[in-house]
Short mmCIF file of C-alpha atoms in Angstrom, two decimals:
data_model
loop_
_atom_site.label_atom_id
_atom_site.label_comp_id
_atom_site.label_asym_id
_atom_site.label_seq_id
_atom_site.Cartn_x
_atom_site.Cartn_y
_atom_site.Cartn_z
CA UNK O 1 -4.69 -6.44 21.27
CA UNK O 2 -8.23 -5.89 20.03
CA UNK O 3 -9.83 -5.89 17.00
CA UNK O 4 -13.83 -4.39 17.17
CA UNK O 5 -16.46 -4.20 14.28
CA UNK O 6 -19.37 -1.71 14.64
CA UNK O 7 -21.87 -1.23 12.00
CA UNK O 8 -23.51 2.31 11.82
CA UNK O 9 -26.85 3.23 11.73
CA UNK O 10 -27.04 5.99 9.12
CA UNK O 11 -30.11 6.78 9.47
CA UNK O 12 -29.64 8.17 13.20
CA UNK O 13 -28.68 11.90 13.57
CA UNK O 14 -25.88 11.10 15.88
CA UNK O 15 -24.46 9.07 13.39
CA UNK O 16 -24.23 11.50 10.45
CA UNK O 17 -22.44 13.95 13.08
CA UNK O 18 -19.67 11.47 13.24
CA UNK O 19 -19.53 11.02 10.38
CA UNK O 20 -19.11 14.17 9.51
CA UNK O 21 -16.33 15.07 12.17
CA UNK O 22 -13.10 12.91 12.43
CA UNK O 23 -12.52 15.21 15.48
CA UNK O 24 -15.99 13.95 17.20
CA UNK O 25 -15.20 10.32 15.48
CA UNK O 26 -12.31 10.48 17.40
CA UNK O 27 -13.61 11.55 20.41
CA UNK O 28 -16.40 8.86 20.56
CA UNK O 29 -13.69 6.70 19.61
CA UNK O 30 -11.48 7.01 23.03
CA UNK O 31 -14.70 7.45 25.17
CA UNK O 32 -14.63 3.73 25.07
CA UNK O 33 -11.67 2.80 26.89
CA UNK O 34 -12.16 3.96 30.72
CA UNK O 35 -9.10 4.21 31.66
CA UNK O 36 -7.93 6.79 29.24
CA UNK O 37 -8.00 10.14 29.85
CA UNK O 38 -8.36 13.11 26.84
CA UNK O 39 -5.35 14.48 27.97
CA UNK O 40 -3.20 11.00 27.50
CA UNK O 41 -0.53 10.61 24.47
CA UNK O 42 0.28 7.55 23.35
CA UNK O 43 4.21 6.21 23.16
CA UNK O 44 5.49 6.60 19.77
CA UNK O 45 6.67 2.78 20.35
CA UNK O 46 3.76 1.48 21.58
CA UNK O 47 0.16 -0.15 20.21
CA UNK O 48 -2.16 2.70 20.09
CA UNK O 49 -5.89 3.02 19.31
CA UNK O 50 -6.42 2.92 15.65
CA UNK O 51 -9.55 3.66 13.84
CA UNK O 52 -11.00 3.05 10.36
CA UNK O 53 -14.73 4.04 8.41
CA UNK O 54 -15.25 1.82 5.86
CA UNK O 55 -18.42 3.15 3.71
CA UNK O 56 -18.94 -0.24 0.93
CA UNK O 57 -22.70 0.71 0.36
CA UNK O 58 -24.99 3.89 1.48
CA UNK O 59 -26.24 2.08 4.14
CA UNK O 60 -23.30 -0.07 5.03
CA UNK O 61 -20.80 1.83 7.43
CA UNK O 62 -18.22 -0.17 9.36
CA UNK O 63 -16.45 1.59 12.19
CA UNK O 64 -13.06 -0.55 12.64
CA UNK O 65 -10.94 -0.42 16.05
CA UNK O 66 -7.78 -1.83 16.46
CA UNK O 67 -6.80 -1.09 20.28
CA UNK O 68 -4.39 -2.92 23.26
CA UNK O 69 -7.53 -2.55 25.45
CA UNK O 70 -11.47 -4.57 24.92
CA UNK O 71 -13.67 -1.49 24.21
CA UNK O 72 -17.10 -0.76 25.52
CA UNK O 73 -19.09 0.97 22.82
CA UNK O 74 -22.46 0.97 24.66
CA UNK O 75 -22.63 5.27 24.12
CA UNK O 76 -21.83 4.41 20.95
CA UNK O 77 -24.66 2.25 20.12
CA UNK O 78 -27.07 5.17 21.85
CA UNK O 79 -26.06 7.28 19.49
CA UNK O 80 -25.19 5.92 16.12
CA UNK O 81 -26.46 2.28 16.39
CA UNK O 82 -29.46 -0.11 17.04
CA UNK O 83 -30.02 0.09 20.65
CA UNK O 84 -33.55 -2.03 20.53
CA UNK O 85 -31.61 -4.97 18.81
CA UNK O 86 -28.51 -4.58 20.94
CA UNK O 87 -30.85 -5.06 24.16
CA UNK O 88 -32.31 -8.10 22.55
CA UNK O 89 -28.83 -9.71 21.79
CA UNK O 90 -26.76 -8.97 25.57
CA UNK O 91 -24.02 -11.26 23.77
CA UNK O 92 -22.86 -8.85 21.03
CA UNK O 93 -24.49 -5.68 22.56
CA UNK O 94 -24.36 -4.01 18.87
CA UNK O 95 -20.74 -4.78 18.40
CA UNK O 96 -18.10 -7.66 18.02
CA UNK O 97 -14.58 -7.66 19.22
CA UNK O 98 -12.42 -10.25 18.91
CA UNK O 99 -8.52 -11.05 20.01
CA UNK O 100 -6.26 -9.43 17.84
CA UNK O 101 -2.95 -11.12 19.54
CA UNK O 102 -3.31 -14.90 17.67
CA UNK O 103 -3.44 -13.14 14.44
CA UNK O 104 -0.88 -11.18 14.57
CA UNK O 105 1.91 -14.06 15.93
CA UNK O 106 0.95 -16.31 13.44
CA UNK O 107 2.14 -13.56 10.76
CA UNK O 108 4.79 -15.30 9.22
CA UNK O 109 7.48 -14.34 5.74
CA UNK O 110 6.14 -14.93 2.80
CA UNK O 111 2.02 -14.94 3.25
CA UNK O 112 0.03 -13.19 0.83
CA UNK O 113 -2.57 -10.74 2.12
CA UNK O 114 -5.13 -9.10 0.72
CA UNK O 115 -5.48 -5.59 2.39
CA UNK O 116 -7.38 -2.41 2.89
CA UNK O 117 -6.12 0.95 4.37
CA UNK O 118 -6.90 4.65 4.49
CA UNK O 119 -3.91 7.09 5.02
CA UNK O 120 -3.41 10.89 4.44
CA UNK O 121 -0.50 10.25 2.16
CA UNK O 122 1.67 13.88 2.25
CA UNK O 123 4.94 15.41 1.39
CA UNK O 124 6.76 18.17 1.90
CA UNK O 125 7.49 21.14 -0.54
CA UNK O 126 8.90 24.52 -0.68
CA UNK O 127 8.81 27.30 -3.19
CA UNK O 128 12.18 29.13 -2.74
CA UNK O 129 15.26 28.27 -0.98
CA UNK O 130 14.65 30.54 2.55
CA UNK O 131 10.97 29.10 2.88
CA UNK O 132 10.69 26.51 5.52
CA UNK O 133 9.38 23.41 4.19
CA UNK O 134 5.30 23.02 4.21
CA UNK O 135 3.17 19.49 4.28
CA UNK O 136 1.29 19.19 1.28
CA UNK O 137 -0.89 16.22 0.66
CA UNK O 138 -0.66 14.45 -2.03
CA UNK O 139 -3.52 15.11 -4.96
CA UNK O 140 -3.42 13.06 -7.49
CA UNK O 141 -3.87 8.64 -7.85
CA UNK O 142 -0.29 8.07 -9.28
CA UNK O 143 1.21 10.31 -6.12
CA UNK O 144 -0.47 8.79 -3.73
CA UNK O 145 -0.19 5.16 -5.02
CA UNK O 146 4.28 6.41 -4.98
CA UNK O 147 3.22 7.43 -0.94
CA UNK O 148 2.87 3.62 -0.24
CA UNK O 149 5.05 2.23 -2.81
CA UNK O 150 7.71 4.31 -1.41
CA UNK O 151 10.39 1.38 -0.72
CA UNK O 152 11.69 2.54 2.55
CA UNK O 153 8.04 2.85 3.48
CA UNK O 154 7.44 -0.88 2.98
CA UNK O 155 10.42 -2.12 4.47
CA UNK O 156 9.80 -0.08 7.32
CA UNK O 157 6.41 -1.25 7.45
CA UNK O 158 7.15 -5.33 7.41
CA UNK O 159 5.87 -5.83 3.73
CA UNK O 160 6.13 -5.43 -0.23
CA UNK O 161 3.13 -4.68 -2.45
CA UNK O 162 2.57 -7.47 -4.90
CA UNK O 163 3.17 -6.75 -8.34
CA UNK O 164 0.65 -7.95 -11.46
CA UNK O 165 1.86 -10.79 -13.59
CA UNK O 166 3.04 -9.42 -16.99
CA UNK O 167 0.06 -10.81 -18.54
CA UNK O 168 -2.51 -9.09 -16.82
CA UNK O 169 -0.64 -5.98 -16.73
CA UNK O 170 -2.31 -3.38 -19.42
CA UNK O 171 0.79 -1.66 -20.77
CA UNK O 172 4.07 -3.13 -20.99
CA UNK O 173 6.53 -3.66 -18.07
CA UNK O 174 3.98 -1.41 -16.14
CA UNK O 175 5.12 1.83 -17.91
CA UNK O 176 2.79 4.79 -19.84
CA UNK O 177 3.37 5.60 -23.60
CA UNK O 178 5.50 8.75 -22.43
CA UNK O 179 7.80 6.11 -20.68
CA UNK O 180 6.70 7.24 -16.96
CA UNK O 181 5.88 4.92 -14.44
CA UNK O 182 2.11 4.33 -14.13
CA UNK O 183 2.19 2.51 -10.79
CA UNK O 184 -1.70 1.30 -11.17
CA UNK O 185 -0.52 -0.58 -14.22
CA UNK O 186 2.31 -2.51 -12.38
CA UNK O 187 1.08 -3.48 -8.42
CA UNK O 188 -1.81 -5.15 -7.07
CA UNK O 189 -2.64 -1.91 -5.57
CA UNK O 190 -5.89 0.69 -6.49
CA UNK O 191 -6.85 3.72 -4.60
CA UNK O 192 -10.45 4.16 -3.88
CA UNK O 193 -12.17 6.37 -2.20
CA UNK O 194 -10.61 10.22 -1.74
CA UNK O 195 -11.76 12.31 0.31
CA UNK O 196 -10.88 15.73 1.63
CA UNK O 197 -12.25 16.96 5.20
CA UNK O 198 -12.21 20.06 7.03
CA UNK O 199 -13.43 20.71 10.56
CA UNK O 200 -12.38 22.59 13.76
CA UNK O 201 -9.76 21.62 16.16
CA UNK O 202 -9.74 22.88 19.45
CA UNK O 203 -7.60 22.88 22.08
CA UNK O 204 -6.89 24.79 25.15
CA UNK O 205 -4.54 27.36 25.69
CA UNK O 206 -3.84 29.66 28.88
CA UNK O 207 -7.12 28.87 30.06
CA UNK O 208 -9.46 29.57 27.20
CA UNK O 209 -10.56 27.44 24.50
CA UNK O 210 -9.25 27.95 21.13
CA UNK O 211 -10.50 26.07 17.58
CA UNK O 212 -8.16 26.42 14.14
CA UNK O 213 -9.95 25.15 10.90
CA UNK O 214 -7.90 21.85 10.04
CA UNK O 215 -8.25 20.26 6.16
CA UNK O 216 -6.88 16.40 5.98
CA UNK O 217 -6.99 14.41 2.32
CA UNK O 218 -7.80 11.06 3.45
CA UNK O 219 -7.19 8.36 0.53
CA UNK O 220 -8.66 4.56 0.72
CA UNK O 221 -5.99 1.95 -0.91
CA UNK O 222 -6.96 -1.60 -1.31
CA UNK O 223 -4.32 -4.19 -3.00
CA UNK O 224 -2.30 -7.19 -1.95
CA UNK O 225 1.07 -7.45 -0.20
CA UNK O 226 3.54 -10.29 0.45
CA UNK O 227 4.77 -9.95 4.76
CA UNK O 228 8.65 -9.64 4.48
CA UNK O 229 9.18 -8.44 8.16
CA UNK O 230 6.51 -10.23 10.66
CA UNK O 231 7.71 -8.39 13.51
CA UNK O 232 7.92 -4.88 11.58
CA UNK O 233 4.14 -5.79 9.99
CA UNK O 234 3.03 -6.21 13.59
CA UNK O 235 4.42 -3.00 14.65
CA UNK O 236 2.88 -1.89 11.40
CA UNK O 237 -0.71 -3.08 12.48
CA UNK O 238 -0.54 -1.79 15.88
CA UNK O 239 0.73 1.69 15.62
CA UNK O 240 -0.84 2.41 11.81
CA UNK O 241 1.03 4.21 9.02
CA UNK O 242 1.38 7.67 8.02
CA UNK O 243 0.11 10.85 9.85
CA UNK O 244 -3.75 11.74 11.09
CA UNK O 245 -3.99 8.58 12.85
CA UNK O 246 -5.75 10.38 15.48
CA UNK O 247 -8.39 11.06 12.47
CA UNK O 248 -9.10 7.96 11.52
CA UNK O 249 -5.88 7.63 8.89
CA UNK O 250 -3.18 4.63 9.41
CA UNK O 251 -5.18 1.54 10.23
CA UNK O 252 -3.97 -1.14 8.02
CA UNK O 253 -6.18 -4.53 7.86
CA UNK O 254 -5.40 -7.70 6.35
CA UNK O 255 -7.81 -10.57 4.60
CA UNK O 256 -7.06 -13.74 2.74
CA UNK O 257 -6.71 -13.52 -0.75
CA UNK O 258 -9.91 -15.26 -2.13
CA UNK O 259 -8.60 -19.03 -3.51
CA UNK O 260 -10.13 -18.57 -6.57
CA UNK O 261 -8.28 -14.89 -6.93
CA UNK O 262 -4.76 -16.91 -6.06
CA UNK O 263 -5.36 -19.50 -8.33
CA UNK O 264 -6.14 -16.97 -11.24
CA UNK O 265 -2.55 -15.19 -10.48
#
């Protein structure tokens, strides 16, 4: 396994076309693996390409790849990078990649992780009995922050999101004035950016080429989680979390908690 940074030029006009299109994100995304072919499917059990777009500042966009194969992101660099200074630096080439495999074995019950992830958390709903069940995302903070709390969810995932020592916790035992559950207020867990996207998917069919407008919620969570399952959190790391993963949704990153941060808690 792989793990790639890529920085993106915003100011290029191939760039902002990404960036506008998971579909073409995507796209650009598996053009950088050779062997694989746009009509492959991954195994449900197996590591799979995931990617992330981190935006921390207007002109600081991270393109994060998780993948069982090195990438080559040279067409990628051509059109949304630096090319001059990746020809001056042959050792990076305007991206880094590093082995993903040491980190993940050395994963082990108990660590504390900070981390970062951006899912399309969804449900399903129905208004009367006969109607078949539709996907819905989830719209508001306190919904989506349930999404990932959802125990079942973290056990199947390898971990447990941390919760806030009493005293730094806002409202008592984590709970709103109406007695609800106000998840912010209780876990080490914030949502961030949300963002809702709608472009054209096309596929073929019979022979012809056919587009249908798609819309996908995409929600940014950063927090920090204790592992309980190392093997499950590898699985977790490897194959992503949640649906869209094809649109950038479902890569889940880890970082160490700053010791100042760990001290303080």
């Amino acid at each position: 396994m792989f793990l790639t940074r890529f920085r993106v030029n915003t100011a290029r006009s191939g760039a902002r076309r990404l960036l506008s299109s998971p579909q073409a994100m995507h796209a650009a995304v598996m053009s950088s693996f050779p062997h694989l072919l746009p009509t492959d499917r991954p195994s449900p059990d197996a590591p799979r390409v995931l990617w992330r777009v981190d935006q921390r500042a207007r002109a600081e966009v991270l393109l994060y790849i998780v993948s069982p194969d090195r990438p080559d992101l040279t067409h990628l660099v051509e059109q949304a990078g630096w090319p001059a200074a990746a020809a001056d630096d042959p050792q990076h080439r305007g991206w880094q990649t590093k082995p993903y495999g040491p980190f993940l074995e050395r994963l082990s019950t108990g660590d504390h992780w900070a981390f970062r992830l951006t899912a399309n958390p969804v449900h399903t709903v129905r208004r009367t009995e006969d109607e078949p069940r539709k996907i819905t995302a989830h719209l508001t903070p306190i919904h989506q922050m349930g999404w990932l709390l959802d125990p079942e969810r973290q056990k199947r995932g390898g971990f447990r999101i941390l919760e806030k020592p009493h005293d730094a916790r806002l409202l008592p035992d984590g709970t709103t004035h109406r007695g609800h559950r106000h998840h912010g207020d209780r876990y080490e867990l914030s949502v961030g950016a949300t963002r809702t996207l709608t472009f054209n998917k096309s596929r073929v069919t019979d022979g012809s080429r056919r587009s249908r407008p798609v819309t996908l919620v995409t929600v940014t969570f950063e927090g920090r989680l204790e592992v309980t399952d190392p093997e499950a959190l590898r699985r977790t790391l490897t194959q992503g979390i949640g649906r869209a993963r094809a649109y950038g949704c479902g890569l889940l990153t880890l970082a160490p908690i700053p010791q100042a941060t760990r001290q303080a808690s």
